[in-house]
XYZ file of C-alpha atoms in Angstrom:
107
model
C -18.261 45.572 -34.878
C -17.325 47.276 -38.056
C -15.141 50.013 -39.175
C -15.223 52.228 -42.619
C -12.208 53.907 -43.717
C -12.149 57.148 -45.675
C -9.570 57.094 -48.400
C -7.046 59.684 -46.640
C -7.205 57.418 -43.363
C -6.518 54.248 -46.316
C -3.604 56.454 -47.230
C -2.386 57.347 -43.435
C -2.329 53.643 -42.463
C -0.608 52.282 -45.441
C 1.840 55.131 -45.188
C 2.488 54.257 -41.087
C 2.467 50.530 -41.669
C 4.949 50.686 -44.507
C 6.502 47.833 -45.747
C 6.976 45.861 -42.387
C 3.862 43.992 -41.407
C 1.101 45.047 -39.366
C -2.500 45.135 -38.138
C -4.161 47.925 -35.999
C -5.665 47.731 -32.505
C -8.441 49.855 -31.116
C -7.529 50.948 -27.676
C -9.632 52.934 -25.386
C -7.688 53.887 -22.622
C -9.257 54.750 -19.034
C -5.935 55.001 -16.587
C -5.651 58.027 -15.149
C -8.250 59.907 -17.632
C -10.853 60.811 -14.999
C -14.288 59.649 -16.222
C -13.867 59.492 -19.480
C -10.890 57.440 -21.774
C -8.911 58.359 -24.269
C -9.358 56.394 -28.048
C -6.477 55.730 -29.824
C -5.025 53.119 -31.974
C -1.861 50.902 -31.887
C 0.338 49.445 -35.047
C 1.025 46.092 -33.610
C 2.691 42.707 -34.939
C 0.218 40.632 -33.635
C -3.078 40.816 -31.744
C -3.140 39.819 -28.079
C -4.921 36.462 -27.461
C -7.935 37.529 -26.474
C -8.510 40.669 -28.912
C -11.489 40.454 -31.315
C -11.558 41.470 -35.172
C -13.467 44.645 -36.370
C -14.588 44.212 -39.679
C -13.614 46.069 -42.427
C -12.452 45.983 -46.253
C -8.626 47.369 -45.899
C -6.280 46.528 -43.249
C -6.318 43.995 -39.962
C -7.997 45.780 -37.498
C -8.359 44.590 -33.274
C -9.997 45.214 -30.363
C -9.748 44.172 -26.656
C -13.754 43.076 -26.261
C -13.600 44.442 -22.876
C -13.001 48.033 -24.720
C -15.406 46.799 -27.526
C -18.150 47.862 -25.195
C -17.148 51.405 -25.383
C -18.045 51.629 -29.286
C -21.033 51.396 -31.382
C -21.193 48.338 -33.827
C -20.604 50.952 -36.568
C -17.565 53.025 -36.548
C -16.258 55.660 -39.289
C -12.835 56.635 -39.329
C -11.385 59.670 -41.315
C -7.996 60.418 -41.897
C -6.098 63.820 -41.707
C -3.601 63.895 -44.073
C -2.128 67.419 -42.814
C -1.062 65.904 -39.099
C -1.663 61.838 -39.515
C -4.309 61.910 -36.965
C -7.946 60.312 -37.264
C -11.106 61.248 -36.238
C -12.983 57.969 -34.806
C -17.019 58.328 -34.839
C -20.306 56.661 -34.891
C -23.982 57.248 -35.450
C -24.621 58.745 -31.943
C -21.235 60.147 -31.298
C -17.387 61.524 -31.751
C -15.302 59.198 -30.025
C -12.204 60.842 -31.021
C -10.619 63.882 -32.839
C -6.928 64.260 -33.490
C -6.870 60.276 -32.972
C -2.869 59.428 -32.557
C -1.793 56.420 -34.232
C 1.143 54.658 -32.389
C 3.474 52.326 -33.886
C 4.872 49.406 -31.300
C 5.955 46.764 -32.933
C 8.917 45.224 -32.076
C 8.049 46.770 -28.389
């Protein structure tokens, strides 16, 4: 899997992540959603075990491979700069508009 960033979402991460570190995780979230999850992403300290990396040229980025399944192998994400939020898509669909970034570290 693979991920291209769009200069504004370059600018939201590094903005969010700040000078602690941190990496990103992909979540896609299916409790108590219905039939369909939610995407959004995670600022975390470190992956969990089993995650998997999604390529790309910018910042650490992870993904449970039980959610990887969810996604196409090539993902575009574009930054908002007026709200923060990303929109998360592919070739054949939107996974996400007015993606929330969420910062747990430390959590």
């Amino acid at each position: 899997m693979r991920i291209t960033l769009d200069q504004q979402a370059k600018d939201i991460l590094n903005t969010k992540i700040g000078e602690q570190p941190g990496q990103v995780r992909l979540l896609y979230d299916t409790e108590g959603c219905g039939c369909y999850g939610i995407t959004s992403f995670q600022i975390i300290s470190q992956p969990d075990p089993t995650d998997v990396p999604i390529e790309n040229e910018s910042f650490p980025f992870w993904v449970d491979p039980q959610r990887a399944v969810f996604y196409e192998d090539q993902l575009r994400l574009k930054g908002d700069p007026l709200d923060g939020s990303f929109r998360l898509e592919g070739d054949s669909q939107i996974y996400g508009q007015n993606v929330k970034l969420h910062d747990i570290r430390g959590n």
